[in-house]
mmCIF file of C-alpha atoms in Angstrom:
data_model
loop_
_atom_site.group_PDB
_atom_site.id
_atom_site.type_symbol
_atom_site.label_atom_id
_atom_site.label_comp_id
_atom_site.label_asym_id
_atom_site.label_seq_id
_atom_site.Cartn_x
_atom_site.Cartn_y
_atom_site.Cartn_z
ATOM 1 C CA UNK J 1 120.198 129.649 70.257
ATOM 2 C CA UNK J 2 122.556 126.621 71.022
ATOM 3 C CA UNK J 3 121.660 123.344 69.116
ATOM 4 C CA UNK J 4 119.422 121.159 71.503
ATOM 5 C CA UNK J 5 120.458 117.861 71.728
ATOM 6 C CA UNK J 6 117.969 114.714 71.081
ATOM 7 C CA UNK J 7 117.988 111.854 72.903
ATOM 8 C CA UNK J 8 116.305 109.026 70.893
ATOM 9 C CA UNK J 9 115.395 105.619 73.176
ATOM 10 C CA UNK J 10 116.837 102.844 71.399
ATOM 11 C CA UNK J 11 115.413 100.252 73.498
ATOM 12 C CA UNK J 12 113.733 97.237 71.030
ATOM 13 C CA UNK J 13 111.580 95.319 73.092
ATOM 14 C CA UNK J 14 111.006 93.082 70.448
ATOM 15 C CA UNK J 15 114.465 92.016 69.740
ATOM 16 C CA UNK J 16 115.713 92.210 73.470
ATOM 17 C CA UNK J 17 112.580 89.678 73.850
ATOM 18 C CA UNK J 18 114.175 87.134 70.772
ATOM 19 C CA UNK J 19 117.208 87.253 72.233
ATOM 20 C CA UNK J 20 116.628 86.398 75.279
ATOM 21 C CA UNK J 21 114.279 83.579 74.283
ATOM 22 C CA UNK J 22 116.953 82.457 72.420
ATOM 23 C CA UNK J 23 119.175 81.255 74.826
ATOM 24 C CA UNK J 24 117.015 78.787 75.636
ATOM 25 C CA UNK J 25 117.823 78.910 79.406
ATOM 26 C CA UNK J 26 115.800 81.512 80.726
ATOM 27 C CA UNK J 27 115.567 83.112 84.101
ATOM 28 C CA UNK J 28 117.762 80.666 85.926
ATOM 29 C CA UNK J 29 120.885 81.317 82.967
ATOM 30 C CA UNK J 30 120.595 84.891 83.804
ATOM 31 C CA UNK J 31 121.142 84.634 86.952
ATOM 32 C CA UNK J 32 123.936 81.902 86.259
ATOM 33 C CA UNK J 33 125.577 84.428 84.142
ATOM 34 C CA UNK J 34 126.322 86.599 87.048
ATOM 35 C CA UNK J 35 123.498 89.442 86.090
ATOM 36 C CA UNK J 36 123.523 92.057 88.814
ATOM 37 C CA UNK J 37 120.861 94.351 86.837
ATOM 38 C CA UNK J 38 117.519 92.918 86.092
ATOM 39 C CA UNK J 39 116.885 93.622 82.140
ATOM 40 C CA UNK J 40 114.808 95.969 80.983
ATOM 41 C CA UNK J 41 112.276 93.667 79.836
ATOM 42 C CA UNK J 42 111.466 92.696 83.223
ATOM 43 C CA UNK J 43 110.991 95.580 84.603
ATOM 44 C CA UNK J 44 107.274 96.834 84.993
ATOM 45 C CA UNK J 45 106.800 100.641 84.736
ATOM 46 C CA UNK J 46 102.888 100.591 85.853
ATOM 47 C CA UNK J 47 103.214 98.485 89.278
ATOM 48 C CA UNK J 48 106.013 98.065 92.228
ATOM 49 C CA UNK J 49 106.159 95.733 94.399
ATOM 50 C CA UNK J 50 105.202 96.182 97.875
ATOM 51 C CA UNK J 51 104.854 94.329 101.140
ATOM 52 C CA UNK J 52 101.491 93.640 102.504
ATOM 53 C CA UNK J 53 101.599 93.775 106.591
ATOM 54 C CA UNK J 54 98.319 91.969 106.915
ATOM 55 C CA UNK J 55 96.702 91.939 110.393
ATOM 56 C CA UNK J 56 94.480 88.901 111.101
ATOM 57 C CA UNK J 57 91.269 90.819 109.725
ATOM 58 C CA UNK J 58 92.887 90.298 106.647
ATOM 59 C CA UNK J 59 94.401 87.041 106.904
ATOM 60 C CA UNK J 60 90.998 85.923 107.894
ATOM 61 C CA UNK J 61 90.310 86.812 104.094
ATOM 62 C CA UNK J 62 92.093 83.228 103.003
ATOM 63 C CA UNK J 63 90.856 81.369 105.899
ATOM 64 C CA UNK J 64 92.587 77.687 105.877
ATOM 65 C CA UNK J 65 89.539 74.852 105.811
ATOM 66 C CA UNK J 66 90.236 71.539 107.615
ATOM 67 C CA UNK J 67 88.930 69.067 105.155
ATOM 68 C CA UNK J 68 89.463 66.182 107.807
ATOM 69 C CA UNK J 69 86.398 64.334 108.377
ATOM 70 C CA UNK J 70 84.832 65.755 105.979
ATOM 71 C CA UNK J 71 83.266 62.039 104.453
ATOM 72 C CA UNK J 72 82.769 61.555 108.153
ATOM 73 C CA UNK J 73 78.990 62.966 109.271
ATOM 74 C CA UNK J 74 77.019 65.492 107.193
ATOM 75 C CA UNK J 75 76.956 68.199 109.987
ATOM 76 C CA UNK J 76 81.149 67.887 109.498
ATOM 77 C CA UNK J 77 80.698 68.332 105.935
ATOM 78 C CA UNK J 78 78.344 70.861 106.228
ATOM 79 C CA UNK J 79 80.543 73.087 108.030
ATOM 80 C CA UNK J 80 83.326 72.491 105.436
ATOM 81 C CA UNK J 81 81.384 73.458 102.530
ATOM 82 C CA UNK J 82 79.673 76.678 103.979
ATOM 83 C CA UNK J 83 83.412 77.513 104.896
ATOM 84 C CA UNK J 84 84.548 77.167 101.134
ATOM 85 C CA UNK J 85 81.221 79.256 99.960
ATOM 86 C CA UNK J 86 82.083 81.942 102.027
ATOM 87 C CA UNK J 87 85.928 82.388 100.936
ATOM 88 C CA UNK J 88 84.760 81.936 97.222
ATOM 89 C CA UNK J 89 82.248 84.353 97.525
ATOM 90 C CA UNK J 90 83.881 86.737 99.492
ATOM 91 C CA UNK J 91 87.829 86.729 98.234
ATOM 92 C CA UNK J 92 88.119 84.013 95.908
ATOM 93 C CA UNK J 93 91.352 82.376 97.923
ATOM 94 C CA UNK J 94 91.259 79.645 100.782
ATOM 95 C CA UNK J 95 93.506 77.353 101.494
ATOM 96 C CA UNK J 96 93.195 73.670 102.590
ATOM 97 C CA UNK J 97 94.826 70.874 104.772
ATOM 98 C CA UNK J 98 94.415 67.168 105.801
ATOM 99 C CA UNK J 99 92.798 66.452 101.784
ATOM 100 C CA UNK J 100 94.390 63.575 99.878
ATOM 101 C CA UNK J 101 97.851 64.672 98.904
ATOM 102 C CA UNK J 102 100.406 63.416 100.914
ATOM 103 C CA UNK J 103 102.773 65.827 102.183
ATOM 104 C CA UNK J 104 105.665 63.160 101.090
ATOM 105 C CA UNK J 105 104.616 63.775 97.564
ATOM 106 C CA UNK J 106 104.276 67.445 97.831
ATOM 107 C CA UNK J 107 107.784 67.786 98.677
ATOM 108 C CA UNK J 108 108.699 65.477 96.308
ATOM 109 C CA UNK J 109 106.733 67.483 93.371
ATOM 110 C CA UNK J 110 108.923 70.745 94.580
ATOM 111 C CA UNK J 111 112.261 68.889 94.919
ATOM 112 C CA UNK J 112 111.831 67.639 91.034
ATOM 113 C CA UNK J 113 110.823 70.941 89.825
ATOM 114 C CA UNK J 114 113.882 72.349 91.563
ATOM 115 C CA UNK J 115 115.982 69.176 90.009
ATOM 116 C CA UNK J 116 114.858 70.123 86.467
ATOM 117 C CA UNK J 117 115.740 74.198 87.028
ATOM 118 C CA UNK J 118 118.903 73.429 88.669
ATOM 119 C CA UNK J 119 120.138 70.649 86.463
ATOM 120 C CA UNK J 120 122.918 71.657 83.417
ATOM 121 C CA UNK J 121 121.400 73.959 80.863
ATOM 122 C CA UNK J 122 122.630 72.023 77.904
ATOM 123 C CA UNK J 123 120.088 69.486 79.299
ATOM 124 C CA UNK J 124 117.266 71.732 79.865
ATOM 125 C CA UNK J 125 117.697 73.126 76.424
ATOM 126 C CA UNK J 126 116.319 70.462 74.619
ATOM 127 C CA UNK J 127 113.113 70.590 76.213
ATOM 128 C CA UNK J 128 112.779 74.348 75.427
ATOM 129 C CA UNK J 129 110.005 75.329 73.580
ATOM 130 C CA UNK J 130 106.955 77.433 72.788
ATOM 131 C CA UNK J 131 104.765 74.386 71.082
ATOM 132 C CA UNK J 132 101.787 74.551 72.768
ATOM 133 C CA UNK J 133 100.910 71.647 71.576
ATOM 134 C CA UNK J 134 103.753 69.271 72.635
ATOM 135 C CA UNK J 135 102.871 67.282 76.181
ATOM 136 C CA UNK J 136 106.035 68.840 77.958
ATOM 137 C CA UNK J 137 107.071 72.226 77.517
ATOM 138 C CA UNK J 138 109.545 74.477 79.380
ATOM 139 C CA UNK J 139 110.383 77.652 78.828
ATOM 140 C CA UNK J 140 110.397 81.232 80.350
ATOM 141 C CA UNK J 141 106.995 82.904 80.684
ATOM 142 C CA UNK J 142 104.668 81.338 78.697
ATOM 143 C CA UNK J 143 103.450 84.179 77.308
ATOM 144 C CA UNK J 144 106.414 86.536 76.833
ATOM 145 C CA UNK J 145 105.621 88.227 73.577
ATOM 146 C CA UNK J 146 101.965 88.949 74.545
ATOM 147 C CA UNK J 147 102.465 90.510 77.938
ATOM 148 C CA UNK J 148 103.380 93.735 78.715
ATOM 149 C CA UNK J 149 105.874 92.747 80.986
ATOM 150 C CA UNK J 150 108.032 89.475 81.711
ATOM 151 C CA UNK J 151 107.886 87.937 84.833
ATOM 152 C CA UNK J 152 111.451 86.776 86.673
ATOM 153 C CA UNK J 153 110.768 83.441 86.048
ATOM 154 C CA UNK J 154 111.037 79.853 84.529
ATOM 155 C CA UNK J 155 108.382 77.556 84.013
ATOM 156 C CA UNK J 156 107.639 73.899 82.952
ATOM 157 C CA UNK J 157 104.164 72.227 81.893
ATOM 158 C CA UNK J 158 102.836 68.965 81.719
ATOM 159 C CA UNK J 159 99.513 67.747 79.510
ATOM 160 C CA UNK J 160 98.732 65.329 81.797
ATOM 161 C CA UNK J 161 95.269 64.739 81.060
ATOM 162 C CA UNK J 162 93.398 63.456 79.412
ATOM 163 C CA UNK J 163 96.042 62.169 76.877
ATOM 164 C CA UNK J 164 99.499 61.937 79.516
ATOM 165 C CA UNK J 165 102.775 62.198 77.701
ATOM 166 C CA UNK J 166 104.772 59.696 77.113
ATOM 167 C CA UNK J 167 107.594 58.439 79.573
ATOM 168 C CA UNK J 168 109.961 59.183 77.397
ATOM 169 C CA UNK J 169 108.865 62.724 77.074
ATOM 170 C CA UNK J 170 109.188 63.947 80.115
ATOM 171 C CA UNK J 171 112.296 64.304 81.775
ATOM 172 C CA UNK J 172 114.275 61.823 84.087
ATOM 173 C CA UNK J 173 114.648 64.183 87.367
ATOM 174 C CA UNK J 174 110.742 64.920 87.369
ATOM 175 C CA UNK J 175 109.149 62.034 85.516
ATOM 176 C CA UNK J 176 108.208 60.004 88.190
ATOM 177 C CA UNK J 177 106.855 62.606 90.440
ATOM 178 C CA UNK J 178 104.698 64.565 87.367
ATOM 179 C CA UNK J 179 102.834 61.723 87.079
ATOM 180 C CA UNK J 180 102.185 60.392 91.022
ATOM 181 C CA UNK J 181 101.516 63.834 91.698
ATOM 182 C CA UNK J 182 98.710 64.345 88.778
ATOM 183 C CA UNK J 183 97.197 61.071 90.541
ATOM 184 C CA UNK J 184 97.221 62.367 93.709
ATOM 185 C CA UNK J 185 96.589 65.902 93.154
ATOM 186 C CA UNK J 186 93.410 65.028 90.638
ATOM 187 C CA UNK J 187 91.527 63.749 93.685
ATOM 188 C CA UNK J 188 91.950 66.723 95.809
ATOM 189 C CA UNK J 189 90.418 68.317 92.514
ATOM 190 C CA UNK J 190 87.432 66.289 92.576
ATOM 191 C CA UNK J 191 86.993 66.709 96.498
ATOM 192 C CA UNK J 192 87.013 70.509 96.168
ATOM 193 C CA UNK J 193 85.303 70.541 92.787
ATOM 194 C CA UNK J 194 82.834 68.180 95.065
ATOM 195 C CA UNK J 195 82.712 70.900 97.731
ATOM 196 C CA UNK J 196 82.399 74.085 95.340
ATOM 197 C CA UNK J 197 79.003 72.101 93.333
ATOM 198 C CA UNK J 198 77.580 72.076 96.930
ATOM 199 C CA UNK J 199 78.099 75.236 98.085
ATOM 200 C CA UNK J 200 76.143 76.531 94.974
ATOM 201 C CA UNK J 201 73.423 74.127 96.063
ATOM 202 C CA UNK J 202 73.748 71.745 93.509
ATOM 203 C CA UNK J 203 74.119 68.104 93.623
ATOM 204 C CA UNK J 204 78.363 67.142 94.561
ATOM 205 C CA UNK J 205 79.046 66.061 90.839
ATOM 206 C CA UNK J 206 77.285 68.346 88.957
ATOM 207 C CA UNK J 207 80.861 70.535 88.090
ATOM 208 C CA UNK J 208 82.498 67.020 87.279
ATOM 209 C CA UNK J 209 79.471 65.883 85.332
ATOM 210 C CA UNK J 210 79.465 68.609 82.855
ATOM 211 C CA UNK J 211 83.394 68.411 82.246
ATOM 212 C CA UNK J 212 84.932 70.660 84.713
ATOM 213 C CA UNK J 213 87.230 68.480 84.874
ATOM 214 C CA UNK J 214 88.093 66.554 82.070
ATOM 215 C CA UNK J 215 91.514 68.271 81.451
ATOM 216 C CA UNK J 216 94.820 68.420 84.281
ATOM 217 C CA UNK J 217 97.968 70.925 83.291
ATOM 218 C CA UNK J 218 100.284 70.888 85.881
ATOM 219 C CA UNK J 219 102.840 74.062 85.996
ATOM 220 C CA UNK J 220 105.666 74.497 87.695
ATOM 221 C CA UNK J 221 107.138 77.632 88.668
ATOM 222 C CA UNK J 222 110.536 78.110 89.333
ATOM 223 C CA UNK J 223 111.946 81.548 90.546
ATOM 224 C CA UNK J 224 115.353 82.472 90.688
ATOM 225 C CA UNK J 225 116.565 84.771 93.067
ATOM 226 C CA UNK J 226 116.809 88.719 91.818
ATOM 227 C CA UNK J 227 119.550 90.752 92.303
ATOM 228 C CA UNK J 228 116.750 93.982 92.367
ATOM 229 C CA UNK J 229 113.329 92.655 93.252
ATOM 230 C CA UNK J 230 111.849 95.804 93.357
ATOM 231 C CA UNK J 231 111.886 96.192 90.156
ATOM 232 C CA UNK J 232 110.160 93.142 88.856
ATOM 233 C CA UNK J 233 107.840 90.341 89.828
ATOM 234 C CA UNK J 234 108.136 86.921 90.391
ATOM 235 C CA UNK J 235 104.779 86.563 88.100
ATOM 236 C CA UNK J 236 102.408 90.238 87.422
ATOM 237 C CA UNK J 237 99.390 90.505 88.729
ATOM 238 C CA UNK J 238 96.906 88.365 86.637
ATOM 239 C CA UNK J 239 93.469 86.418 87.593
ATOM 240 C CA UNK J 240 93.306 82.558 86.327
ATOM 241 C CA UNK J 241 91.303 81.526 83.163
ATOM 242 C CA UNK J 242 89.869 77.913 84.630
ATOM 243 C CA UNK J 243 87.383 77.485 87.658
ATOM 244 C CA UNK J 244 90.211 77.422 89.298
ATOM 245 C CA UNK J 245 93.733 76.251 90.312
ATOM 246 C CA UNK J 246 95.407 73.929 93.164
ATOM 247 C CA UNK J 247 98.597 75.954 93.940
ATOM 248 C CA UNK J 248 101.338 74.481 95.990
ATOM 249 C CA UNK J 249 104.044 76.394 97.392
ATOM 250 C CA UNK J 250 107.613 76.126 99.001
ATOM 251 C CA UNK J 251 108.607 77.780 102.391
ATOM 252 C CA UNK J 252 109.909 80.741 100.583
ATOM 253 C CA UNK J 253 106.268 82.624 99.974
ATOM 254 C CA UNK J 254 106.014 85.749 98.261
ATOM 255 C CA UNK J 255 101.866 85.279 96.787
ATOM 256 C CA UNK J 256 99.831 88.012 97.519
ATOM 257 C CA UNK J 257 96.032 88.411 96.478
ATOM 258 C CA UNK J 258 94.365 91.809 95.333
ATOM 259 C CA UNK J 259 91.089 92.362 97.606
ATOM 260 C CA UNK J 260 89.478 96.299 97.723
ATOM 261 C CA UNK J 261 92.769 97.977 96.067
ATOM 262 C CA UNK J 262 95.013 96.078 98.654
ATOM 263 C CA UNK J 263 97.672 93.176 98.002
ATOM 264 C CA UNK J 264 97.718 91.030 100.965
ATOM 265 C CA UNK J 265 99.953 88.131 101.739
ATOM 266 C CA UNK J 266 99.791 84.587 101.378
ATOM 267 C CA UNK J 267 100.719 83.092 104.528
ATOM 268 C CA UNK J 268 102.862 79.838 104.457
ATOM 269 C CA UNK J 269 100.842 76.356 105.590
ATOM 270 C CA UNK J 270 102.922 73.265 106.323
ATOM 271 C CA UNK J 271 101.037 71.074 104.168
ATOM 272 C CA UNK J 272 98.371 73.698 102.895
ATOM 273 C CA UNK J 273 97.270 74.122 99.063
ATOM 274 C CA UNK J 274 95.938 77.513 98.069
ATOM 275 C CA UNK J 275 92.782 77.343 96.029
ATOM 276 C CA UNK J 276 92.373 80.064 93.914
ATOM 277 C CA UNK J 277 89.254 80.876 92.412
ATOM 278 C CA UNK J 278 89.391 81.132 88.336
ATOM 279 C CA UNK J 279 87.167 83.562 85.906
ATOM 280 C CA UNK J 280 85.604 80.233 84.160
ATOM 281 C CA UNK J 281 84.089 79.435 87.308
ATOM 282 C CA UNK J 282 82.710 82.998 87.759
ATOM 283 C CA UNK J 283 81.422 83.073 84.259
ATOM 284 C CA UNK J 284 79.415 79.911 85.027
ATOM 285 C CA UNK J 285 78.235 80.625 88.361
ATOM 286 C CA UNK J 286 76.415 83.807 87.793
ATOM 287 C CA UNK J 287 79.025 85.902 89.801
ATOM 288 C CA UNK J 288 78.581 84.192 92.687
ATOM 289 C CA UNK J 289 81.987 83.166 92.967
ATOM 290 C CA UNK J 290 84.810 85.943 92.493
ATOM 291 C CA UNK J 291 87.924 85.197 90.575
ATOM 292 C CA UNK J 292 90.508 86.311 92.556
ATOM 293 C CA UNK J 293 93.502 88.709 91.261
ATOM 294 C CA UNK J 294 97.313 87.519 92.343
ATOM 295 C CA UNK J 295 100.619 88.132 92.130
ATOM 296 C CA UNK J 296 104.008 86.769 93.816
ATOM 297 C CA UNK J 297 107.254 88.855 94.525
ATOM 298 C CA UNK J 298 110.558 88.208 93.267
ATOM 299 C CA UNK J 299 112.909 87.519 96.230
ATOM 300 C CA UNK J 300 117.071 88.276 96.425
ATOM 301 C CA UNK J 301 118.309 85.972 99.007
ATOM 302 C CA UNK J 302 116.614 82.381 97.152
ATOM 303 C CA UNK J 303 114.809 80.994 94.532
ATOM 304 C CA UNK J 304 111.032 80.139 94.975
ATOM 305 C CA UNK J 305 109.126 77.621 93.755
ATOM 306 C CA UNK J 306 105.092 76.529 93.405
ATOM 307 C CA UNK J 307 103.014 74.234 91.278
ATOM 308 C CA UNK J 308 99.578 75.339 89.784
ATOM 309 C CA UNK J 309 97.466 72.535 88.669
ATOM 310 C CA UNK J 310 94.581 73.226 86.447
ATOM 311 C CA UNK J 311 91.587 71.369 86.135
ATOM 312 C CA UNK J 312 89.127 72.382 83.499
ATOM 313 C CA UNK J 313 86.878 71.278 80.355
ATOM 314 C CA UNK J 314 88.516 69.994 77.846
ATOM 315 C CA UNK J 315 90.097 73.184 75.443
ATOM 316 C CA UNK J 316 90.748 71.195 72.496
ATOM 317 C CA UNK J 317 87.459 72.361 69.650
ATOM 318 C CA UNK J 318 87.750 69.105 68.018
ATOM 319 C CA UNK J 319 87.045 67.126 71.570
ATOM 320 C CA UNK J 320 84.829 69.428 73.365
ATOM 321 C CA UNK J 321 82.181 71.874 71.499
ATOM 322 C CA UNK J 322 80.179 71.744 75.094
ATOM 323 C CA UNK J 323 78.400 75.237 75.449
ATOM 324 C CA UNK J 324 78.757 77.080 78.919
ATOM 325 C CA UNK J 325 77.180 80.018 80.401
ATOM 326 C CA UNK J 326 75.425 80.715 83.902
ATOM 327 C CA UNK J 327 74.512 77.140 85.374
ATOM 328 C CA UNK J 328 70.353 77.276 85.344
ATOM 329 C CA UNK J 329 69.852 76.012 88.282
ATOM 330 C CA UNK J 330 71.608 79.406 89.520
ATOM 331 C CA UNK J 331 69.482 81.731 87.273
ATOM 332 C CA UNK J 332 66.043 83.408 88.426
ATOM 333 C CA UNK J 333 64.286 86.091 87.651
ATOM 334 C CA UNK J 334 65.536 88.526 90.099
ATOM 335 C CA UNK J 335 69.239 87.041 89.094
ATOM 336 C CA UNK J 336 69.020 86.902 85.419
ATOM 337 C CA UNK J 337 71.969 85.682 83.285
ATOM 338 C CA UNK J 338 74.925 88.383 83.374
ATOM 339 C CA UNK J 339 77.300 86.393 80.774
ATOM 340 C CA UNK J 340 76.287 84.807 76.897
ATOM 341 C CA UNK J 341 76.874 80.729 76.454
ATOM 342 C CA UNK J 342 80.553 80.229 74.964
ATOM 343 C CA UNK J 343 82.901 77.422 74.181
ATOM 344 C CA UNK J 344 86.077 77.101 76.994
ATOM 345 C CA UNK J 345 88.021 77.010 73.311
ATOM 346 C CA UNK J 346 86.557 80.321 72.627
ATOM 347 C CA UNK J 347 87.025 81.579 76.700
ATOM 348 C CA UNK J 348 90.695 81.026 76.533
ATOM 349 C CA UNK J 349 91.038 82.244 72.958
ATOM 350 C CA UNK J 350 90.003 85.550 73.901
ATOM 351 C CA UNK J 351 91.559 85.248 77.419
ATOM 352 C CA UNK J 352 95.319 85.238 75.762
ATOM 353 C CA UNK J 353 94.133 87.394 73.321
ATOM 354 C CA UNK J 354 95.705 90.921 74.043
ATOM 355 C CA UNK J 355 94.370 94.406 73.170
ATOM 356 C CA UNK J 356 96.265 97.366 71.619
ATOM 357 C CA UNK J 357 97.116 98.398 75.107
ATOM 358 C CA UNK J 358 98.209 94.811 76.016
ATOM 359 C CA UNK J 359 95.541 93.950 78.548
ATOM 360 C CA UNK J 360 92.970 91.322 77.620
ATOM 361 C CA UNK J 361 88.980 91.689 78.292
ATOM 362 C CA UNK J 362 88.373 88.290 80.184
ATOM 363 C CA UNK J 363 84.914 88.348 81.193
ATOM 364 C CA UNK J 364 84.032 91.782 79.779
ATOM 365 C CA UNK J 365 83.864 90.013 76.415
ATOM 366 C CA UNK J 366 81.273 87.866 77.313
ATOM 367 C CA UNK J 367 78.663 90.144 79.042
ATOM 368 C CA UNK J 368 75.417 89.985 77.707
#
């Protein structure tokens, strides 16, 4: 018999991951560098991309609400609100238009993510980091040596509340806007936050009154284009930890949501913000509300870019030891509690805490 010849994978995910972390430029100096093969650490084996072709039975599945008038006449508001129950119920996505934010500074909060991404690397490099702790981070993938697989993209976060960074810290193409955005942006929180506390039948501030939203982290995504976006994602498929997040996206698109095994687009709104419900919020409302799985697609003609603000309880152990579990008012005997009272410190501990197999539990862990 002829000797048989072994071939022995020398791929290192480890070390491909260092080095590339290393750089400090991420995504964006890839693709500087002329890189017409996406790496091997983006690539995910266990999901493809595909394109949704969603008919209007399925687009009516992230129906857009018309908040104008909604402080207007209670039969106005009433509308609104039964509107945002049913999407949060149903698929956990809506979208909304005419709220508080300004389409001027929406714009604005894309153009100075873009200025940051697209500025000289040597300048971004000093704000690289993986300190979760500093005010201003960037980086690529937040979570790169936890996930299975790394998404085709670049990110920056701001701490904006309750304890803002400092002007200095933050960096001069974006200052400006991080911080007239958060203003702006933390009022269409409240408003919805307002809207979701009545569609549960509870009084408008009872989400706000027990710290919902005591904490603002706005992220912005940047996505360079990919020289072979079907092999990769702009971000994997994932479902948020908070109640929930504002997301605001360019003219590019790419989002798709995960409803009954089938990824459906995100259609583009001039002036829209997706709301996308969170596992916090399903955790507290009984599973009434259904977090909602997502996903965007890398694209090869242009780069993409969104912002997800997150408004939440406070994380921090030493600030906020606050138990949560199903709100009371939503229990009953015929809907007893499905999920045990936790800490949001000890929610998001276990939610970026990964199993053997590199998934995480999320809710699971916290079934009673």
């Amino acid at each position: 018999m002829g000797n048989v010849k072994v071939v022995v994978d020398q791929y290192d995910r480890v070390s491909e991951l260092k080095a590339f972390d290393q750089t400090k430029t991420g995504v964006k100096g890839l693709v500087d560098a002329g890189v017409t093969k996406v790496p091997r650490i983006f690539i995910n084996e266990n999901d493809k991309p595909t394109i949704s072709k969603s008919d209007e039975n399925e687009i009516s599945l992230i129906p857009t609400i018309d908040l104008k008038g909604i402080n207007d006449d209670s039969a106005t508001r009433a509308q609104i609100v039964k509107k945002v129950k049913e999407a949060s119920e149903r698929s956990g996505i809506f979208q909304i238009i005419n709220h508080e934010l300004p389409l001027s500074i929406m714009d604005e909060m894309i153009e100075g993510v873009r200025r940051f991404n697209e500025q000289d690397a040597e300048v971004k490099k000093k704000y690289y980091t993986r300190d979760r702790t500093k005010r201003f981070q960037y980086n690529s993938n937040m979570d790169i040596y936890t996930e299975p697989t790394a998404s085709w993209k670049d990110n920056l976060l701001g701490r904006m509340v309750p304890n803002p960074p400092h002007s200095h810290e933050l960096p001069d193409v974006c200052r400006d806007i991080m911080f007239e955005y958060t203003e702006y942006v933390t009022k269409v929180g409240n408003t919805v936050y307002e809207l979701l506390s009545e569609a549960l039948g509870l009084e408008p501030s009872h989400l706000k009154e027990i710290g919902c939203v005591d904490s603002v982290n706005i992220v912005g995504n940047y996505y360079p284009a990919c020289p072979e976006p079907e092999l990769t994602f702009g971000i994997t498929s994932h479902v948020d930890y908070g109640l929930l997040a504002i997301l605001l996206q360019d003219k590019v698109g790419g989002l798709q949501f995960l409803y009954q095994h089938q990824w459906i687009d995100v259609p583009v709104v001039s002036g829209g913000l997706i709301i996308n419900v969170g596992d916090f919020i399903q955790l507290i409302t009984n599973d009434k509300f259904k977090s909602v799985r997502h996903r965007a697609l890398a694209n090869k003609e242009r780069a993409r870019i969104s912002v997800a603000t997150f408004m939440t309880p406070i994380p921090s152990p030493s600030d906020n030891m606050r138990l949560y579990g199903p709100i009371k008012e939503l229990v009953t005997e015929d809907e007893p509690a499905i999920y045990k009272d936790t800490t949001f410190h000890d929610f998001l501990t276990s939610y970026y805490t990964p199993n053997v197999d590199g998934t995480t539990a999320h809710l699971k862990d916290f079934k009673l």
